[in-house]
GROMACS .gro file of C-alpha atoms in nm:
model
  425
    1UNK     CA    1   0.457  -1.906   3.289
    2UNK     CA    2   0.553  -2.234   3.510
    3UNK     CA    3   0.792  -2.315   3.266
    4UNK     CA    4   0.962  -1.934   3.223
    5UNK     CA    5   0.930  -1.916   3.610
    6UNK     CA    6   1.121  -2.270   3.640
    7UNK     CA    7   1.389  -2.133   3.398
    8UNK     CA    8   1.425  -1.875   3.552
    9UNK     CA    9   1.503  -1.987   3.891
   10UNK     CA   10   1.725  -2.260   3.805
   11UNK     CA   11   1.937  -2.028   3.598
   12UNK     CA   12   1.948  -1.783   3.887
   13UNK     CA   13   2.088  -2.073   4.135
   14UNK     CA   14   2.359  -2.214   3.886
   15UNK     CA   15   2.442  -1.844   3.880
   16UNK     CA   16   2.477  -1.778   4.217
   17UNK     CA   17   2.668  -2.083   4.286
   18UNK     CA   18   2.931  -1.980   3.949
   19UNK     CA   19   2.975  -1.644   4.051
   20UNK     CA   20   3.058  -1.767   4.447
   21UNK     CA   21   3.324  -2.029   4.338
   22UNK     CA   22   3.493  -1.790   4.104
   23UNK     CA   23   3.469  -1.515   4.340
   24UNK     CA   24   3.482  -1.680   4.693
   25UNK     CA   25   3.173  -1.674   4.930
   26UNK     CA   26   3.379  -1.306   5.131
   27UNK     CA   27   3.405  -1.155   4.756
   28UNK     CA   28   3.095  -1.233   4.628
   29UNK     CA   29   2.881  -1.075   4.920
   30UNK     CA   30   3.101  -0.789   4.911
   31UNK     CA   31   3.053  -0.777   4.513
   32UNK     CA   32   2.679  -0.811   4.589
   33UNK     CA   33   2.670  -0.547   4.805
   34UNK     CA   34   2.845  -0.250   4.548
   35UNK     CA   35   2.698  -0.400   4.239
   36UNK     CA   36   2.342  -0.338   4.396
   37UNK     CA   37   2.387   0.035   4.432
   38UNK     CA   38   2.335   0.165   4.076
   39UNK     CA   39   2.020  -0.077   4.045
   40UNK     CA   40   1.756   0.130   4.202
   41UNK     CA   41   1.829   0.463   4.015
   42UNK     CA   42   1.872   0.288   3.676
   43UNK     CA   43   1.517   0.106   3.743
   44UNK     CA   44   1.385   0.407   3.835
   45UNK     CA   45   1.491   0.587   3.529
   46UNK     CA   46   1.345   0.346   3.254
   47UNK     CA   47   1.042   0.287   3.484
   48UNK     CA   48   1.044   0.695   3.478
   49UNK     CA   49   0.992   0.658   3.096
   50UNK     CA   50   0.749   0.341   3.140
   51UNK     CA   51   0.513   0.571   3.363
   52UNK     CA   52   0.325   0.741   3.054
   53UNK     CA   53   0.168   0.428   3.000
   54UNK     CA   54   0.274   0.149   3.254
   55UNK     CA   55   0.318  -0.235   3.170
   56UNK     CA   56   0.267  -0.514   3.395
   57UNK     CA   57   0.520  -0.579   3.676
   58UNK     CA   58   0.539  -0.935   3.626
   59UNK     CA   59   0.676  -0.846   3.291
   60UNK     CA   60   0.913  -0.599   3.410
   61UNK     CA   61   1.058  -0.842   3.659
   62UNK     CA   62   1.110  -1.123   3.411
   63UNK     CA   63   1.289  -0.888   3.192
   64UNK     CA   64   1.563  -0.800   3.491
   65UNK     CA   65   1.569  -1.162   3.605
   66UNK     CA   66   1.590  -1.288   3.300
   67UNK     CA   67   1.934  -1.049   3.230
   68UNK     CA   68   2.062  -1.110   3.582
   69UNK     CA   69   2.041  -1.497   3.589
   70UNK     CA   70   1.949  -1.684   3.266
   71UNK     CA   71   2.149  -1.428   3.013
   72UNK     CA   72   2.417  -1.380   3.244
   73UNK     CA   73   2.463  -1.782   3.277
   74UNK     CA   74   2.469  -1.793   2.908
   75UNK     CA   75   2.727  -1.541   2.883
   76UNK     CA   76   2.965  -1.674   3.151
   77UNK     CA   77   2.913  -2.036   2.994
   78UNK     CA   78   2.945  -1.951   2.621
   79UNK     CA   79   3.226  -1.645   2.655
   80UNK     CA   80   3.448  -1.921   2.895
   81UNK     CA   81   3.412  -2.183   2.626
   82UNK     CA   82   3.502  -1.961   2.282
   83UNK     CA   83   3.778  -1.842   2.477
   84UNK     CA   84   3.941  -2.158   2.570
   85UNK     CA   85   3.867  -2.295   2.239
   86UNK     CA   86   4.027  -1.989   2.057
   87UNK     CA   87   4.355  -2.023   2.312
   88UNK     CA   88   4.368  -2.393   2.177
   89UNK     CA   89   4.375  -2.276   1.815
   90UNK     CA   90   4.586  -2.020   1.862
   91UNK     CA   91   4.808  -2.122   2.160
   92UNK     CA   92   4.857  -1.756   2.228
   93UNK     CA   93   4.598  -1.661   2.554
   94UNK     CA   94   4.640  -1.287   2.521
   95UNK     CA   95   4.494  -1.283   2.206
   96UNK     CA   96   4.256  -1.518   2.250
   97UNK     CA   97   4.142  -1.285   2.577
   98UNK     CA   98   4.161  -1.029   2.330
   99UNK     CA   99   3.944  -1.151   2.076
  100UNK     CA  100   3.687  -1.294   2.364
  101UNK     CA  101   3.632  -0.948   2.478
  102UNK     CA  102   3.581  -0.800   2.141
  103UNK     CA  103   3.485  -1.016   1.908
  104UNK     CA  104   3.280  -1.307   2.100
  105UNK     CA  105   3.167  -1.152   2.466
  106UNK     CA  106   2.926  -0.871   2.220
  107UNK     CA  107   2.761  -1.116   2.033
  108UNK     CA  108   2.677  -1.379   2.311
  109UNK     CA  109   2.619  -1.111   2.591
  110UNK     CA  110   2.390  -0.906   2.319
  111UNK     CA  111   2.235  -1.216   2.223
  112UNK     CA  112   2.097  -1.361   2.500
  113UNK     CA  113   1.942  -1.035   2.663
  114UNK     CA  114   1.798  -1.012   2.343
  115UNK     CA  115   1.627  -1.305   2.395
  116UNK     CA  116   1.430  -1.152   2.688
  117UNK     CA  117   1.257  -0.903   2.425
  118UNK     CA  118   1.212  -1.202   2.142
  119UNK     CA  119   0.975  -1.385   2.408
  120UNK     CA  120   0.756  -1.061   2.459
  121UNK     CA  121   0.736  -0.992   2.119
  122UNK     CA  122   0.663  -1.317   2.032
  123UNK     CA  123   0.445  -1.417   2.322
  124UNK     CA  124   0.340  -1.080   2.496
  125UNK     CA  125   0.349  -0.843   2.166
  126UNK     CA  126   0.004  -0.635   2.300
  127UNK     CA  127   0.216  -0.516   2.597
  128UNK     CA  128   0.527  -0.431   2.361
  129UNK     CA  129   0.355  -0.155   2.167
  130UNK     CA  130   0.612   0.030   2.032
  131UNK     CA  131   0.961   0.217   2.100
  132UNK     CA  132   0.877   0.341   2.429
  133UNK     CA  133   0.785  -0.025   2.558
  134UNK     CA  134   1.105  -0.231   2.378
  135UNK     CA  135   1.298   0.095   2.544
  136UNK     CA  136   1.180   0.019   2.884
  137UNK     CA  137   1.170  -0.358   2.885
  138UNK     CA  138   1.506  -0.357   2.711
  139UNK     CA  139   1.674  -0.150   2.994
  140UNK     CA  140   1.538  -0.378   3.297
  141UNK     CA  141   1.719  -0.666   3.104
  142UNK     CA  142   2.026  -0.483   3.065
  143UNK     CA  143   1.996  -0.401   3.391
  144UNK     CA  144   2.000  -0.740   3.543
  145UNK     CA  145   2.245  -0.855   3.322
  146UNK     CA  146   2.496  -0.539   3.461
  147UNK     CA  147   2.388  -0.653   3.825
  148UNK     CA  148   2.541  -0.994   3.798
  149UNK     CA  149   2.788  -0.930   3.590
  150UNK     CA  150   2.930  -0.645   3.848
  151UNK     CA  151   2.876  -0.913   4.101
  152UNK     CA  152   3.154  -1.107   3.954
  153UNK     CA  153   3.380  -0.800   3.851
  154UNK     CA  154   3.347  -0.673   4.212
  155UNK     CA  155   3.436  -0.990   4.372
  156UNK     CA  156   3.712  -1.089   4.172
  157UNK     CA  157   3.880  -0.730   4.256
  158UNK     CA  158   3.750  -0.826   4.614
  159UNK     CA  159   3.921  -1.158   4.604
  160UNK     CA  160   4.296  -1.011   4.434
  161UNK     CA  161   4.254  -0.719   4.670
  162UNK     CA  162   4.301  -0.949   4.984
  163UNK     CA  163   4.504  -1.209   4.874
  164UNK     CA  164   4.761  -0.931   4.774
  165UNK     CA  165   4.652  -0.715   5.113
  166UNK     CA  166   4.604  -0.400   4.915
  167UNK     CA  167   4.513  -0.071   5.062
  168UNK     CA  168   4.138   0.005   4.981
  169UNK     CA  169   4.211   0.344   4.825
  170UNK     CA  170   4.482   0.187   4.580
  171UNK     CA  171   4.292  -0.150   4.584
  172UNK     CA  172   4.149  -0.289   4.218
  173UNK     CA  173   3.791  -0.281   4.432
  174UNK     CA  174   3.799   0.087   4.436
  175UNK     CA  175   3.941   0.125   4.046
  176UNK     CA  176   3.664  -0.137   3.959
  177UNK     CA  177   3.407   0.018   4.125
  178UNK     CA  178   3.459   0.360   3.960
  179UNK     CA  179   3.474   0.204   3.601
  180UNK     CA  180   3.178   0.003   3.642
  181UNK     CA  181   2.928   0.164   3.874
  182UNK     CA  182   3.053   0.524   3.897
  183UNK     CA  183   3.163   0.616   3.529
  184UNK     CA  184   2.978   0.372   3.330
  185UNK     CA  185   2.657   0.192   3.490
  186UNK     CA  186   2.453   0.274   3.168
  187UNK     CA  187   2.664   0.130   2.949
  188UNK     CA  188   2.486  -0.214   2.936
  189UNK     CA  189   2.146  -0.072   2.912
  190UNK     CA  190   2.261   0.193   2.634
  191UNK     CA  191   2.361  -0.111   2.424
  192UNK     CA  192   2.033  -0.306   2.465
  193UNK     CA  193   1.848  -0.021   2.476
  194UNK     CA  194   1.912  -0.009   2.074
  195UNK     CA  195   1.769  -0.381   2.019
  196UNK     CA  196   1.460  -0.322   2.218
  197UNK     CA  197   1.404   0.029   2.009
  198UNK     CA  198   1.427  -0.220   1.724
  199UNK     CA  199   1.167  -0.443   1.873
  200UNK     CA  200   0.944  -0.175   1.907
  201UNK     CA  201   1.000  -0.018   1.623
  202UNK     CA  202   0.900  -0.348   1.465
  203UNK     CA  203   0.558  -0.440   1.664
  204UNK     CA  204   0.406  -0.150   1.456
  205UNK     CA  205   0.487  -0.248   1.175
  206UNK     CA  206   0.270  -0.433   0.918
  207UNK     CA  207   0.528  -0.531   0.701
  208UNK     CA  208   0.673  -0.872   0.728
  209UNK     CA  209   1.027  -0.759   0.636
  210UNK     CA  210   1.011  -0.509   0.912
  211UNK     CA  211   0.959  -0.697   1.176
  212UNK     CA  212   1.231  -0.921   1.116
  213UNK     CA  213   1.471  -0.645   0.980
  214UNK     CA  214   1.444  -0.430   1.267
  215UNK     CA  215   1.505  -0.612   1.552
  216UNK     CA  216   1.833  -0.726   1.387
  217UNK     CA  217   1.926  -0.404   1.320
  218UNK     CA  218   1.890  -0.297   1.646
  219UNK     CA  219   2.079  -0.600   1.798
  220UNK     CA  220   2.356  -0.573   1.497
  221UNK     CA  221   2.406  -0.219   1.675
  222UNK     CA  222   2.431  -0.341   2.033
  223UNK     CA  223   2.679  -0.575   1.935
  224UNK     CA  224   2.838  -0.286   1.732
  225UNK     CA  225   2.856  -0.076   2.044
  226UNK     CA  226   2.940  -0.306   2.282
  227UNK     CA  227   3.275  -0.413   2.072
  228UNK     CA  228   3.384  -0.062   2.013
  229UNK     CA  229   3.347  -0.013   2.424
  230UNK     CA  230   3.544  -0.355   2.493
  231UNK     CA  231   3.804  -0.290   2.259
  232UNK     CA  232   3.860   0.041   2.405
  233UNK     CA  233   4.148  -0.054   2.597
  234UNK     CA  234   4.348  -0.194   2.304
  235UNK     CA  235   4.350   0.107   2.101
  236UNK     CA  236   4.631   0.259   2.311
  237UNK     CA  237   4.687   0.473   2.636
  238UNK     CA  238   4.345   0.680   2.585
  239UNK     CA  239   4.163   0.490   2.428
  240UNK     CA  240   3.917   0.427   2.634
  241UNK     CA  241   3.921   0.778   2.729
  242UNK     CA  242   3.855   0.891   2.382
  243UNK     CA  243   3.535   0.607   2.333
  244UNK     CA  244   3.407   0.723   2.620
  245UNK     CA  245   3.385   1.116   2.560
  246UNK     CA  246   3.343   1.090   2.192
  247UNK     CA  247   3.121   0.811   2.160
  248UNK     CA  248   2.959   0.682   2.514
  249UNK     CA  249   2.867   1.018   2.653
  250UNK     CA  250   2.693   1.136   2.325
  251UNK     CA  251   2.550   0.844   2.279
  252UNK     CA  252   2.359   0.842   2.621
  253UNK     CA  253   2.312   1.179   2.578
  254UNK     CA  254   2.088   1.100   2.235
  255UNK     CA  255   1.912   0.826   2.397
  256UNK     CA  256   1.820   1.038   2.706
  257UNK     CA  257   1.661   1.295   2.444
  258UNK     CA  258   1.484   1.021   2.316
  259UNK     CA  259   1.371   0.885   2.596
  260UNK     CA  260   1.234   1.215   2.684
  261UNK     CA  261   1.078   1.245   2.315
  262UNK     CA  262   0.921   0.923   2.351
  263UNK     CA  263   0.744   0.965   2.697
  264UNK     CA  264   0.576   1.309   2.565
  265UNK     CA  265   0.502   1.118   2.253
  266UNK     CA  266   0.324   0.888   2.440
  267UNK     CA  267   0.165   1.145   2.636
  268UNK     CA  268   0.041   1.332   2.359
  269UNK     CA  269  -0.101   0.979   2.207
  270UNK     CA  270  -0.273   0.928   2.538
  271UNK     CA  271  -0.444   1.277   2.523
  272UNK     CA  272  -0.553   1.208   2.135
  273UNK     CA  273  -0.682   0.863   2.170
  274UNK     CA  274  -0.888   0.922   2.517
  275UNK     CA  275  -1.044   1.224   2.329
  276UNK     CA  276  -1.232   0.987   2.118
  277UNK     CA  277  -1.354   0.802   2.457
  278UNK     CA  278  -1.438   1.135   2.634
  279UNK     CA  279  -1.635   1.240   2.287
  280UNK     CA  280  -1.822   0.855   2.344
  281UNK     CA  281  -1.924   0.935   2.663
  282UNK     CA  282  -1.662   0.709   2.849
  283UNK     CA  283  -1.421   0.931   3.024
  284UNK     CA  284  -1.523   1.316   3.136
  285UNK     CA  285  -1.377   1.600   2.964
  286UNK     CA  286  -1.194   1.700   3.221
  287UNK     CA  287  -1.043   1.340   3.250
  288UNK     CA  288  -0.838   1.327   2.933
  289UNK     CA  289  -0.565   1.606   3.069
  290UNK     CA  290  -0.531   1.473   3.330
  291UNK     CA  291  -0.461   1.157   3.260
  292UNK     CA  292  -0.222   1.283   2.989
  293UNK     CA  293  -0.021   1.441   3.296
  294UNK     CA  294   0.170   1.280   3.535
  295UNK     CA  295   0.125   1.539   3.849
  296UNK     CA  296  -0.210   1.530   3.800
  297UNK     CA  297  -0.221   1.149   3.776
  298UNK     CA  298  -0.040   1.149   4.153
  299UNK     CA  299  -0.240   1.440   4.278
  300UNK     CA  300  -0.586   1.221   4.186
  301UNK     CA  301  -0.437   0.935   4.346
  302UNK     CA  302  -0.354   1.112   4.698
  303UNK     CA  303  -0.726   1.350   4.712
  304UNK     CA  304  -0.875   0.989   4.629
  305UNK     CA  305  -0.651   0.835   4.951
  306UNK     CA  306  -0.756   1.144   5.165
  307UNK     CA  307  -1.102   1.036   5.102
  308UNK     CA  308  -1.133   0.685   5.004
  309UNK     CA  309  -0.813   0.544   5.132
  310UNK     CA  310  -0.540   0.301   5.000
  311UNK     CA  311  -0.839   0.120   4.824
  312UNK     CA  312  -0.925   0.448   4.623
  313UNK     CA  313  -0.622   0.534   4.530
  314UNK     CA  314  -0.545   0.174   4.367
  315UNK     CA  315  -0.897   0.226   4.218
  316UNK     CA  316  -0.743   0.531   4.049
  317UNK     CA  317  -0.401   0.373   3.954
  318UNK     CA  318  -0.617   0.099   3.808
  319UNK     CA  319  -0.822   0.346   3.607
  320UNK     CA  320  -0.509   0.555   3.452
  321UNK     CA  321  -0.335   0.249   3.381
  322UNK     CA  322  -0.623   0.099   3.203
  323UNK     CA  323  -0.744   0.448   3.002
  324UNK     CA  324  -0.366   0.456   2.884
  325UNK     CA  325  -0.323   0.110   2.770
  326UNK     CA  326  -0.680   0.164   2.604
  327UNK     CA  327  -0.497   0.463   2.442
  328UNK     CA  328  -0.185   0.262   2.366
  329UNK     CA  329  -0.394  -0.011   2.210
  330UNK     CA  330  -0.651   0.226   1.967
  331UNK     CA  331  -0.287   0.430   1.894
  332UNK     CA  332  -0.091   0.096   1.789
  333UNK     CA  333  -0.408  -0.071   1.569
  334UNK     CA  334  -0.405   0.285   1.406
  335UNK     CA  335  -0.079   0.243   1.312
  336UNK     CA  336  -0.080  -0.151   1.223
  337UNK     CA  337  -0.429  -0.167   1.107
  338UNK     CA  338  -0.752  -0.389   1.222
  339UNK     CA  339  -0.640  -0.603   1.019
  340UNK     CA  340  -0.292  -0.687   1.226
  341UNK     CA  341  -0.534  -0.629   1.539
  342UNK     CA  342  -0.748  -0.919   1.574
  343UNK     CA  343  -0.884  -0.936   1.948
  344UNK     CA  344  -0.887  -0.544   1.906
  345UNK     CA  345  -1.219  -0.534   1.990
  346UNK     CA  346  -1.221  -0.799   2.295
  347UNK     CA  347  -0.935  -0.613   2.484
  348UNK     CA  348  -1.114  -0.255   2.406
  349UNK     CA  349  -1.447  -0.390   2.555
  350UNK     CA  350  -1.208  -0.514   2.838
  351UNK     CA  351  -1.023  -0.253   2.912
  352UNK     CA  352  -1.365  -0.027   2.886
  353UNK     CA  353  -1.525  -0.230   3.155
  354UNK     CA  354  -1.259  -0.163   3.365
  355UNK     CA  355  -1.301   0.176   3.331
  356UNK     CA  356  -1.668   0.163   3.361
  357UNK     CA  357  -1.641  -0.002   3.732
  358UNK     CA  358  -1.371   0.253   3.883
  359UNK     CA  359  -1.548   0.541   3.725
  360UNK     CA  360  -1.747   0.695   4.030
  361UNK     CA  361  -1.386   0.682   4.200
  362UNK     CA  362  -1.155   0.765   3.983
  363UNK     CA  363  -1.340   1.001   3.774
  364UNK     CA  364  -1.404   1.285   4.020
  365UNK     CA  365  -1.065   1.286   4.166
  366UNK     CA  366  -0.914   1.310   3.823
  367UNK     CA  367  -1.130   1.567   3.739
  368UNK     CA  368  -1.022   1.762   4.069
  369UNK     CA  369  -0.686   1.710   3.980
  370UNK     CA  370  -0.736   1.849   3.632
  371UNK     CA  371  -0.854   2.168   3.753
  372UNK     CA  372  -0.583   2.199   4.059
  373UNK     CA  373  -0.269   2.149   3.821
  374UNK     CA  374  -0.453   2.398   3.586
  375UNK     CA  375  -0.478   2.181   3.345
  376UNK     CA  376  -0.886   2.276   3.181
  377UNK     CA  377  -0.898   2.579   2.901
  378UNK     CA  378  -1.008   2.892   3.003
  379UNK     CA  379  -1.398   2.808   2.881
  380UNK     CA  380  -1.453   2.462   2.948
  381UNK     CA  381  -1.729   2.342   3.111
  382UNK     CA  382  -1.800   2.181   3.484
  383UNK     CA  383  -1.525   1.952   3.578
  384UNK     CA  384  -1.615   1.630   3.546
  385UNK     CA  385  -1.904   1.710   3.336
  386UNK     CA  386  -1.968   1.456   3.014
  387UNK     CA  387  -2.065   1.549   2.704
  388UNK     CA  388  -2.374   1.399   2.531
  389UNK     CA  389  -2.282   1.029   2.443
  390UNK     CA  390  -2.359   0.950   2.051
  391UNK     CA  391  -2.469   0.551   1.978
  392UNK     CA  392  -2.056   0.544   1.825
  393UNK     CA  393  -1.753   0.817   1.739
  394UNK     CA  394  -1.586   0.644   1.390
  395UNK     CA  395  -1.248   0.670   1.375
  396UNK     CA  396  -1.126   0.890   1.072
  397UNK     CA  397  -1.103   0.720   0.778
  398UNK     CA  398  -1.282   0.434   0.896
  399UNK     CA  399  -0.980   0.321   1.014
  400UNK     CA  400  -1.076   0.157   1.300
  401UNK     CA  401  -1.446   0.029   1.454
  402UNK     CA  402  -1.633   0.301   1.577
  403UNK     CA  403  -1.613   0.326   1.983
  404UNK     CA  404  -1.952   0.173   2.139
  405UNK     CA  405  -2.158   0.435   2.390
  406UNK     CA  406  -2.121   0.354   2.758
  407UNK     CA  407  -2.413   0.130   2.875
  408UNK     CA  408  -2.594   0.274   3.167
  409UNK     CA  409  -2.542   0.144   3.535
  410UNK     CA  410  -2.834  -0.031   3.732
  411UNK     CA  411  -2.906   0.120   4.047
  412UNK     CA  412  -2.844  -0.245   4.124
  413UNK     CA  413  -2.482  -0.287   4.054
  414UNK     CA  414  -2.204  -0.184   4.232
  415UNK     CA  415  -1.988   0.090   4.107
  416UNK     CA  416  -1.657  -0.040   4.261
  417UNK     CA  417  -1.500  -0.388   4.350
  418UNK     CA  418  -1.564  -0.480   4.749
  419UNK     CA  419  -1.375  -0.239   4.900
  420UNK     CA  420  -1.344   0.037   4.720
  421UNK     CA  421  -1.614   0.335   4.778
  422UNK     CA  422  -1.684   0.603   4.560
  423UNK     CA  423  -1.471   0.971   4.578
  424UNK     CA  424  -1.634   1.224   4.727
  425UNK     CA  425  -1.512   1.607   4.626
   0.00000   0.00000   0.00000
């Protein structure tokens, strides 16, 4: 972590100082300022998808700083140096500009955000457990890398703009602008986007082969992607018109139906998995839908703030996101086997302890949720009421250890951390 944290923070200062000499210290605040504005919404979208079962922030942030400083340094460094070296092979610039843009700029710039998603998987594969995950962690990198890479479009424009005194309505700010943050802001997390789908494609697979072969599909089709939209402009007067409706709109049309297909995929996982914890004796009945529902998720979190305050509401956050990534984690070693799951049964044991001590808080305010969104069949029982908690609930198939019965609380221990009461409904 000191070491990624280091890395990270030199890269981000060399960065900064690159993009301000190219761009001037007037154009690169001014390129700051426009490239920032498509951030928040595209953040918002893949953290949108990331919701169903939520990763650590930590994580999230070193995938976006990651793309905005150390990938981004990379890029600038490696795409300036190919390009020079191809103009003194070929002594002809244009087409050594040319065949930067197409030919090099894909595979360095798709390369090194790449590299964010090679250190989870490596490193932090329990928290990349499958498509959704590489989807979301993928488009924060992407993300980044856009940011900085606008910064420098923006303030270059900026720069020409005033040296040539420009109008700002005919200015190459304003055409800029439009391209890159009005028409096309997705286009740098749609290509990375497919090597993160390969990543977590990959992290449930047993197979050996797989998880090599997939990731480098997925990256062979970034860099496939990202060529086809560079070269755009060469293949005549609408060209780039012609990539962009025929391929760059449907293509972020598909990915937004499967980003939609993965969060309810997830969701559904969530409500299968938990069901074996609810059957156990850890969760209530009425927990498991809501917890598989978003709304209700929020509404548990605000009756537990009207009652509890800010620390109930965390208490339930912490619950939901622990109960999913309990479900994530049964789902993925499932998929992979015990086998490929070898502290399966330490995290499990974790994650149900952490359940256990935010029950009396989170529990009842879920379960009030559940039966405000509608969310309980017609017959089921009292809300929040558990059913009778065998010694263990197998898995089919024997699949997968058998889920341990919920110990029972002394009257001595605390049902919360300091601070956090219990919900009252």
């Amino acid at each position: 972590m000191c070491v990624l944290v280091a890395l990270l923070t030199a890269t981000g200062i060399a960065i900064l100082e690159l993009v301000r000499e190219q761009t001037g210290t007037a154009g690169f605040f001014v390129g700051l300022g426009l490239a920032l504005l498509p951030v928040p919404p595209l953040m918002a979208a893949f953290r949108w998808l990331g919701r169903a079962a939520p990763g650590p922030w930590r994580q999230l942030l070193f995938c976006f700083g990651w793309g905005a400083c150390t990938a981004a340094l990379i890029a600038i460094l490696a795409n300036d140096f190919a390009t020079q070296w191809v103009a003194a092979a070929t002594a002809d610039p244009s087409d050594a500009d040319q065949l930067g843009s197409v030919a090099i700029a894909p595979v360095v710039e798709e390369s090194a955000k790449a590299a964010a998603l090679l250190l989870v998987f490596v490193f932090r594969r329990r928290h990349l457990a499958g498509p959704a995950e590489g989807f979301v962690l993928a488009g924060f990198t992407a993300t980044g890398f856009a940011f900085t890479e606008n910064i420098l479009y923006l303030g270059n424009a900026f720069y020409e703009d005033v040296a040539n005194g420009t109008a700002v309505l005919d200015s190459v700010t304003a055409a800029t602008f439009f391209v890159r943050v009005v028409l096309s802001p997705f286009a740098h997390p749609l290509f990375t986007v497919l090597t993160g789908l390969g990543f977590g494609a990959a992290s449930l697979s047993a197979r050996r082969s797989h998880r090599i072969c997939l990731p480098l599909l997925g990256l062979a089709l970034a860099m496939g992607t990202h060529a086809l939209w560079n070269g755009s402009s060469h293949f005549g007067e609408y060209g780039f018109y012609a990539v962009y409706g025929c391929v760059m709109v449907p293509a972020f049309g598909l990915l937004l139906w499967l980003a939609v297909l993965l969060r309810r995929h997830r969701l559904r996982a969530v409500t299968a998995e938990l069901s074996v914890y609810a059957r156990a004796g850890w969760l209530g009945p009425a927990e498991v839908p809501a917890l598989a529902s978003l709304p209700a998720r929020s509404l548990a979190r605000a009756l537990a703030r009207a009652t509890g305050g800010r620390p109930a509401a965390r208490a339930v956050s912490r619950y939901a996101a622990d109960a999913t990534a309990l479900a994530v984690l049964r789902h993925r070693a499932r998929r992979r086997g015990p086998a490929r799951e070898p502290d399966f049964a330490e995290r499990e044991r974790e994650l149900l302890h952490g359940l256990w001590l935010r029950r009396a808080t989170a529990g009842p305010a879920l379960a009030r949720a559940a039966v405000l969104e509608e969310l309980l069949p017609p017959r089921s029982g009292p809300a929040g009421a558990s059913a009778p908690a065998p010694a263990s609930v197998p898995t089919p198939a024997g699949a997968l250890a058998g889920v341990p019965a919920p110990r029972r609380r002394r009257a001595t221990e605390p049902a919360e951390p300091a601070g956090v009461g219990p919900h009252r409904s």
